[in-house]
Coordinates of C-alpha atoms and ligand atoms in Angstrom, one line a residue:
M258 CA -77.8 116.3 -100.5
A259 CA -74.0 116.2 -99.5
D260 CA -72.3 118.3 -102.2
Q261 CA -70.5 114.6 -103.5
S262 CA -67.9 117.4 -105.0
E263 CA -66.3 118.0 -101.4
K264 CA -63.0 115.7 -100.6
M265 CA -63.0 113.8 -97.5
R266 CA -59.9 112.4 -95.1
A267 CA -59.6 108.6 -96.0
V268 CA -57.0 105.8 -94.2
V269 CA -55.4 103.4 -96.3
A270 CA -52.5 101.6 -96.1
P271 CA -50.3 101.5 -99.8
R272 CA -48.0 98.9 -99.2
P273 CA -48.2 96.4 -96.5
G274 CA -46.3 97.6 -93.4
G275 CA -46.3 98.3 -89.6
P276 CA -48.7 101.1 -88.7
E277 CA -46.1 103.6 -89.9
A278 CA -47.8 102.3 -93.3
L279 CA -50.9 103.9 -93.1
E280 CA -51.9 107.2 -94.3
I281 CA -54.1 109.6 -94.7
E282 CA -55.3 110.5 -98.2
L283 CA -57.8 113.3 -99.6
R284 CA -60.6 111.1 -101.6
P285 CA -63.6 112.1 -103.6
R286 CA -67.0 111.3 -100.9
P287 CA -68.2 108.1 -102.0
V288 CA -72.2 107.8 -103.6
P289 CA -73.8 105.9 -102.0
S290 CA -74.8 102.9 -104.7
D291 CA -78.4 101.0 -105.4
G292 CA -79.9 100.2 -101.5
E293 CA -76.8 102.0 -99.9
V294 CA -76.8 104.7 -97.3
L295 CA -73.2 107.6 -97.1
V296 CA -73.3 107.9 -93.7
R297 CA -71.4 111.0 -91.8
V298 CA -68.5 109.5 -90.6
E299 CA -68.6 110.3 -85.9
A300 CA -67.4 107.5 -84.9
A301 CA -65.3 104.5 -86.6
G302 CA -63.9 101.0 -84.7
V303 CA -60.3 99.0 -85.4
N304 CA -60.8 95.4 -85.4
R305 CA -58.0 92.3 -85.8
P306 CA -58.6 92.4 -89.5
D307 CA -58.1 95.9 -90.0
V308 CA -54.6 95.0 -89.2
H309 CA -53.6 91.8 -91.0
Q310 CA -54.9 93.8 -94.3
R311 CA -52.0 96.6 -93.0
Q312 CA -49.7 93.8 -92.9
G313 CA -51.1 92.8 -96.2
H314 CA -52.6 89.8 -95.6
Y315 CA -56.6 90.1 -95.5
P316 CA -57.2 92.3 -98.1
P317 CA -60.5 94.4 -99.5
P318 CA -63.0 91.4 -101.0
P319 CA -63.1 92.5 -105.2
G320 CA -65.2 95.9 -105.7
V321 CA -64.8 96.9 -102.2
T322 CA -62.6 100.4 -101.5
D323 CA -58.8 100.1 -100.0
V324 CA -60.0 103.1 -97.5
L325 CA -59.8 101.0 -94.1
G326 CA -62.8 99.9 -91.4
L327 CA -65.6 97.7 -90.8
E328 CA -67.7 99.7 -88.8
I329 CA -68.8 102.7 -88.4
A330 CA -71.8 105.1 -86.5
G331 CA -72.4 108.6 -87.6
E332 CA -75.1 110.2 -89.2
V333 CA -77.1 109.3 -93.3
V334 CA -76.3 112.6 -94.9
A335 CA -77.9 111.0 -98.4
L336 CA -79.4 108.2 -99.9
G337 CA -78.7 105.6 -102.8
P338 CA -81.5 105.2 -105.1
N339 CA -83.7 103.0 -103.6
A340 CA -83.0 103.0 -100.4
G341 CA -85.7 103.9 -98.2
S342 CA -85.4 102.4 -94.8
H343 CA -83.2 104.9 -92.8
R344 CA -85.0 108.8 -93.2
L345 CA -82.6 111.4 -93.0
G346 CA -80.5 112.8 -90.5
A347 CA -81.2 109.9 -88.8
Q348 CA -78.0 108.1 -86.2
V349 CA -77.2 104.8 -87.6
T350 CA -74.3 102.5 -86.6
A351 CA -73.3 100.1 -90.3
L352 CA -71.4 97.4 -90.5
V353 CA -68.7 97.9 -94.1
P354 CA -67.0 95.0 -95.5
G355 CA -64.8 98.6 -96.0
G356 CA -64.2 102.1 -95.6
G357 CA -65.0 102.5 -92.2
Y358 CA -62.0 104.9 -91.6
A359 CA -63.4 108.4 -93.6
D360 CA -64.3 111.1 -92.4
Y361 CA -67.4 109.5 -94.6
C362 CA -69.0 106.1 -95.8
V363 CA -71.5 104.0 -97.6
A364 CA -73.3 101.5 -95.9
H365 CA -76.4 99.5 -97.2
E366 CA -79.2 100.6 -95.8
T367 CA -80.3 96.4 -94.6
N368 CA -77.2 96.9 -92.8
A369 CA -77.7 99.6 -90.9
L370 CA -78.9 100.4 -87.1
P371 CA -80.3 102.8 -85.1
I372 CA -77.8 104.0 -82.4
P373 CA -79.8 102.5 -79.6
S374 CA -80.7 104.6 -77.6
G375 CA -78.6 105.5 -74.6
L376 CA -75.7 103.9 -76.6
T377 CA -73.3 107.3 -77.3
A378 CA -71.8 107.1 -81.5
I379 CA -68.5 106.2 -79.9
E380 CA -70.4 103.2 -78.1
A381 CA -72.7 101.9 -81.3
A382 CA -70.0 102.3 -83.6
A383 CA -67.9 99.4 -81.2
I384 CA -70.7 97.0 -81.8
P385 CA -71.1 95.7 -85.6
E386 CA -67.7 93.8 -86.6
T387 CA -68.0 91.7 -83.2
Y388 CA -71.7 91.8 -82.4
F389 CA -72.6 90.5 -86.2
T390 CA -69.4 87.4 -85.3
V391 CA -70.7 86.2 -82.2
W392 CA -74.0 86.1 -83.1
T393 CA -73.4 84.3 -86.1
N394 CA -71.1 82.5 -85.1
V395 CA -71.8 81.8 -81.1
F396 CA -75.7 81.7 -81.6
D397 CA -76.4 80.1 -85.2
R398 CA -73.5 78.1 -85.6
G399 CA -73.1 77.5 -81.9
A400 CA -76.5 77.2 -81.3
L401 CA -75.8 78.4 -77.6
K402 CA -78.4 78.1 -74.8
A403 CA -79.0 79.4 -71.8
G404 CA -77.5 77.0 -69.9
E405 CA -75.2 75.6 -71.7
T406 CA -70.8 76.3 -71.3
L407 CA -69.2 78.5 -74.0
L408 CA -65.3 78.8 -73.4
V409 CA -64.3 81.8 -75.6
H410 CA -60.1 82.2 -76.2
G411 CA -59.1 85.6 -76.0
G412 CA -61.5 86.4 -74.0
A413 CA -59.9 90.1 -73.0
S414 CA -60.2 91.2 -77.3
G415 CA -63.4 92.6 -79.3
I416 CA -64.4 89.8 -79.9
G417 CA -64.3 87.9 -77.0
T418 CA -65.7 90.3 -75.3
T419 CA -68.7 90.7 -76.9
A420 CA -69.6 87.5 -76.1
I421 CA -69.2 87.3 -72.3
A422 CA -71.1 89.9 -72.9
L423 CA -74.0 88.1 -75.0
A424 CA -73.1 85.3 -73.4
K425 CA -74.4 85.8 -70.2
A426 CA -76.9 88.4 -71.5
F427 CA -78.4 84.6 -72.6
G428 CA -77.8 82.8 -69.6
A429 CA -75.0 80.7 -70.7
R430 CA -72.0 79.4 -68.4
V431 CA -69.2 81.6 -69.4
I432 CA -64.7 80.8 -69.4
A433 CA -62.7 83.0 -71.2
T434 CA -59.2 82.9 -71.6
A435 CA -56.2 85.3 -72.0
G436 CA -53.0 86.1 -71.6
S437 CA -52.3 86.9 -67.8
D438 CA -53.8 87.1 -64.8
E439 CA -54.9 90.8 -65.3
K440 CA -56.9 90.2 -68.8
A441 CA -58.1 86.8 -67.5
A442 CA -59.8 89.0 -63.3
Q443 CA -61.0 91.4 -65.7
C444 CA -62.9 88.4 -68.4
E445 CA -64.7 87.5 -64.9
R446 CA -65.8 91.5 -63.5
L447 CA -67.5 91.6 -66.7
G448 CA -69.2 88.7 -66.0
A449 CA -67.1 85.4 -67.5
D450 CA -67.9 83.3 -64.2
L451 CA -63.7 82.3 -64.5
G452 CA -61.2 83.6 -66.1
V453 CA -58.2 81.3 -67.2
N454 CA -54.2 83.1 -67.9
Y455 CA -53.5 80.2 -70.6
R456 CA -49.9 80.9 -69.8
K457 CA -50.3 79.4 -66.4
D458 CA -52.9 77.4 -66.8
D459 CA -54.3 74.7 -68.5
F460 CA -57.2 75.5 -70.0
V461 CA -58.4 72.0 -70.8
A462 CA -58.6 70.9 -67.6
L463 CA -59.7 74.4 -65.8
T464 CA -62.1 73.6 -68.3
L465 CA -63.3 69.6 -66.7
R466 CA -62.7 70.6 -63.5
A467 CA -64.9 73.8 -64.3
T468 CA -68.2 71.5 -65.4
E469 CA -67.7 68.6 -63.3
G470 CA -66.0 66.4 -66.2
R471 CA -68.5 67.6 -68.5
G472 CA -66.4 70.5 -70.9
A473 CA -67.5 73.5 -72.9
D474 CA -70.7 73.1 -75.3
V475 CA -69.7 76.2 -77.4
I476 CA -66.2 76.8 -77.8
L477 CA -65.7 80.1 -79.9
D478 CA -61.9 79.8 -80.9
M479 CA -60.0 82.6 -82.6
V480 CA -55.4 81.0 -82.3
G481 CA -56.2 77.2 -83.9
G482 CA -52.9 76.0 -84.8
D483 CA -52.3 73.5 -81.2
Y484 CA -55.7 74.7 -79.4
V485 CA -57.5 73.4 -82.2
E486 CA -57.1 69.6 -80.2
R487 CA -57.2 71.1 -77.1
N488 CA -60.4 72.9 -78.2
H489 CA -61.3 69.0 -79.3
Q490 CA -60.3 68.1 -75.1
A491 CA -61.9 70.8 -73.3
A492 CA -65.3 70.3 -75.6
A493 CA -68.7 68.3 -74.5
L494 CA -69.9 65.7 -76.0
D495 CA -71.8 67.4 -78.7
G496 CA -69.7 70.6 -78.0
R497 CA -69.6 72.8 -81.4
I498 CA -66.5 74.2 -81.6
V499 CA -66.8 77.0 -83.9
Q500 CA -62.9 79.0 -85.4
I501 CA -62.7 82.8 -86.5
S502 CA -59.5 82.6 -87.0
F503 CA -56.4 80.9 -86.4
L504 CA -54.0 83.2 -84.9
K505 CA -51.3 80.5 -83.6
G506 CA -51.4 78.7 -87.5
P507 CA -53.7 77.7 -90.1
K508 CA -52.8 74.3 -90.0
A509 CA -52.7 71.7 -86.9
V510 CA -52.6 67.7 -86.6
V511 CA -56.0 66.3 -85.4
D512 CA -56.7 63.1 -83.3
L513 CA -59.5 62.6 -85.4
R514 CA -61.0 60.0 -82.2
P515 CA -63.0 62.7 -79.9
I516 CA -64.8 63.9 -82.8
M517 CA -66.5 60.5 -83.5
T518 CA -66.7 59.9 -80.1
K519 CA -68.2 63.2 -78.0
R520 CA -70.4 64.0 -82.1
L521 CA -68.1 67.2 -81.9
I522 CA -68.7 70.2 -85.0
H523 CA -66.0 71.4 -86.1
T524 CA -67.0 75.0 -87.7
G525 CA -66.1 78.2 -88.8
S526 CA -67.0 81.6 -90.7
T527 CA -66.2 85.2 -92.4
L528 CA -67.9 87.6 -92.0
R529 CA -66.5 90.4 -94.0
P530 CA -66.5 88.4 -98.2
R531 CA -71.1 88.1 -97.6
S532 CA -73.7 89.6 -98.9
P533 CA -75.9 92.9 -97.4
A534 CA -78.3 90.2 -98.2
E535 CA -76.8 87.8 -96.1
K536 CA -75.3 90.3 -93.6
A537 CA -79.4 91.4 -93.6
V538 CA -80.4 88.4 -91.5
I539 CA -78.1 88.7 -88.8
A540 CA -78.9 92.0 -88.8
E541 CA -82.3 92.1 -88.7
A542 CA -81.5 88.8 -85.4
L543 CA -79.7 91.1 -83.6
R544 CA -82.1 94.2 -83.8
A545 CA -85.2 91.7 -82.4
K546 CA -83.0 89.7 -79.7
V547 CA -79.7 92.0 -79.2
W548 CA -81.3 95.6 -79.0
P549 CA -83.4 96.0 -76.3
L550 CA -80.7 94.3 -74.5
L551 CA -78.7 96.5 -75.0
E552 CA -81.2 99.7 -74.6
A553 CA -81.6 98.2 -71.6
G554 CA -78.9 98.1 -70.0
R555 CA -77.7 94.9 -70.2
C556 CA -74.4 94.4 -72.0
R557 CA -72.4 96.5 -73.2
P558 CA -69.8 97.2 -75.3
V559 CA -66.2 97.5 -73.8
I560 CA -64.2 100.8 -74.1
D561 CA -61.1 100.4 -74.1
A562 CA -58.9 103.2 -75.8
V563 CA -60.3 106.5 -78.0
F564 CA -58.4 108.2 -81.0
S565 CA -58.6 110.7 -83.3
L566 CA -58.7 109.6 -87.0
A567 CA -55.6 111.4 -87.0
E568 CA -53.4 109.2 -84.6
V569 CA -54.6 106.0 -86.0
A570 CA -51.1 105.0 -86.3
K571 CA -52.0 104.8 -82.3
A572 CA -55.2 103.6 -82.5
H573 CA -53.0 100.0 -84.2
E574 CA -50.2 100.4 -82.1
R575 CA -52.3 99.6 -79.4
I576 CA -54.2 97.1 -81.0
E577 CA -50.7 94.6 -81.9
D578 CA -49.3 95.3 -77.9
A579 CA -52.4 93.3 -77.1
E580 CA -52.8 95.2 -73.6
H581 CA -55.9 96.4 -74.8
V582 CA -59.5 94.6 -72.9
G583 CA -62.4 95.6 -75.8
K584 CA -62.5 97.5 -78.3
V585 CA -60.3 101.0 -79.7
V586 CA -63.1 103.1 -82.0
L587 CA -61.5 106.1 -83.7
T588 CA -63.2 109.8 -83.7
T589 CA -63.6 112.2 -87.3
Ligands
NAP691 N1 -64.5 85.0 -89.0 C1 -64.7 86.0 -88.5 O1 -65.9 86.4 -88.2 C2 -63.5 87.2 -88.4 C3 -65.2 88.1 -87.6 C4 -63.9 89.3 -86.7 C5 -62.5 88.8 -86.4 N2 -62.7 87.6 -86.5 C6 -60.7 87.3 -85.7 O2 -61.2 87.6 -84.2 C7 -59.8 88.0 -83.3 C8 -60.0 89.0 -82.9 O3 -60.4 89.9 -83.4 P1 -60.4 90.9 -82.7 O4 -60.9 92.6 -83.6 O5 -61.4 91.3 -81.4 O6 -59.1 91.2 -81.7 P2 -58.2 91.8 -80.4 O7 -58.7 93.0 -79.6 O8 -57.2 92.3 -81.6 O9 -57.7 90.4 -80.0 C9 -57.1 89.6 -80.5 C10 -56.5 88.6 -78.7 O10 -56.3 87.5 -79.6 C11 -54.9 87.5 -78.0 N3 -53.8 86.5 -78.7 C12 -52.7 87.1 -79.8 N4 -52.6 87.1 -80.6 C13 -52.8 84.8 -80.1 C14 -51.5 84.0 -80.1 N5 -51.0 84.0 -80.8 N6 -52.3 82.9 -78.9 C15 -53.6 83.5 -78.5 N7 -54.4 84.5 -78.3 C16 -53.8 85.3 -78.8 C17 -54.0 88.0 -77.8 O11 -55.1 87.9 -76.4 P3 -54.3 88.0 -74.9 O12 -52.7 88.5 -75.2 O13 -55.2 87.8 -73.9 O14 -53.7 86.2 -75.9 C18 -55.3 89.4 -78.4 O15 -55.8 90.4 -77.2 C19 -58.4 88.5 -85.0 O16 -58.0 87.2 -85.4 C20 -60.2 88.1 -86.4 O17 -59.5 88.0 -87.4 C21 -62.5 86.7 -87.6

């Protein structure tokens, strides 16, 4: 049993600001409650929502720690009451509502999965946030099927690289947009059938050309703003557009006609505020359908850079300079 009285390092942003607003504090180790496990964190993924939280735009849901970090990998060192699905010493990766940027973190046992065999803790820590998000949005809400076409914006992002990998692994065609020729080419090297530099080329025209005029069956969008109307133009008959963020703004003027004539479904979702039980449903789908692919090497998280916990400000700078391809990870 871990000594709960010991202090640990934890990263917080007491005041909104740039990467320099991040501070490492000494905090008591968290104590696992009912159904939770305590994990000694070996690696923690860094995600754009952490940047939004640091900037003061994305506060943790009620009751969740102010320590940053949405995903971890490490060793189970204590079990809370009624937690029985992971043994002490097990190596797990977990989706957490907060608290990942620390030496220790609690996770609901149903939101933790064994580290896929053959993957390092760094790779495993890069999985939960984007794999849960892509699964629930592209495959659940978007119902992407083999033979269909996925258009993913931000193709070089953590989310984008995961969407490319999973859509290809499940037999879809993938068009990915990114902000430079180099990043568009990188998307193609990662498996996308077409990478589009949106600063130079019109993704609507290129999507229609690549699909013989049909359009994309599913569009995963984190951009919003004027992309809303353009996504409707790029969508196929019965297309599904799934909104997961709005980097260009939450409001748009929309021509409603394509929604009606093409019978489009425009939906969206957030992951963090969902209950552990809702996240457990996604975890079980991943365990059954995606873990075997990870263990067979048919998909793998793309690691852009690794920083120590003490270098957390550099990790956020790396995310914000938008030069990264894939995931940034912290190690303790
Ligand atoms: N709804 C959910 O459940 C959920 C869950 C997780 C993440 N998210 C959201 O998904 C997005 C991606 O997360 P991530 O961690 O993968 O982020 P990330 O790796 O930092 O990637 C974000 C990418 O978006 C592109 N971008 C930035 N500003 C843009 C703009 N104004 N117009 C067009 N593209 C822009 C950049 O790529 P280029 O330079 O190539 O354009 C950047 O690499 C974030 O907005 C995050 O909040 C949502």
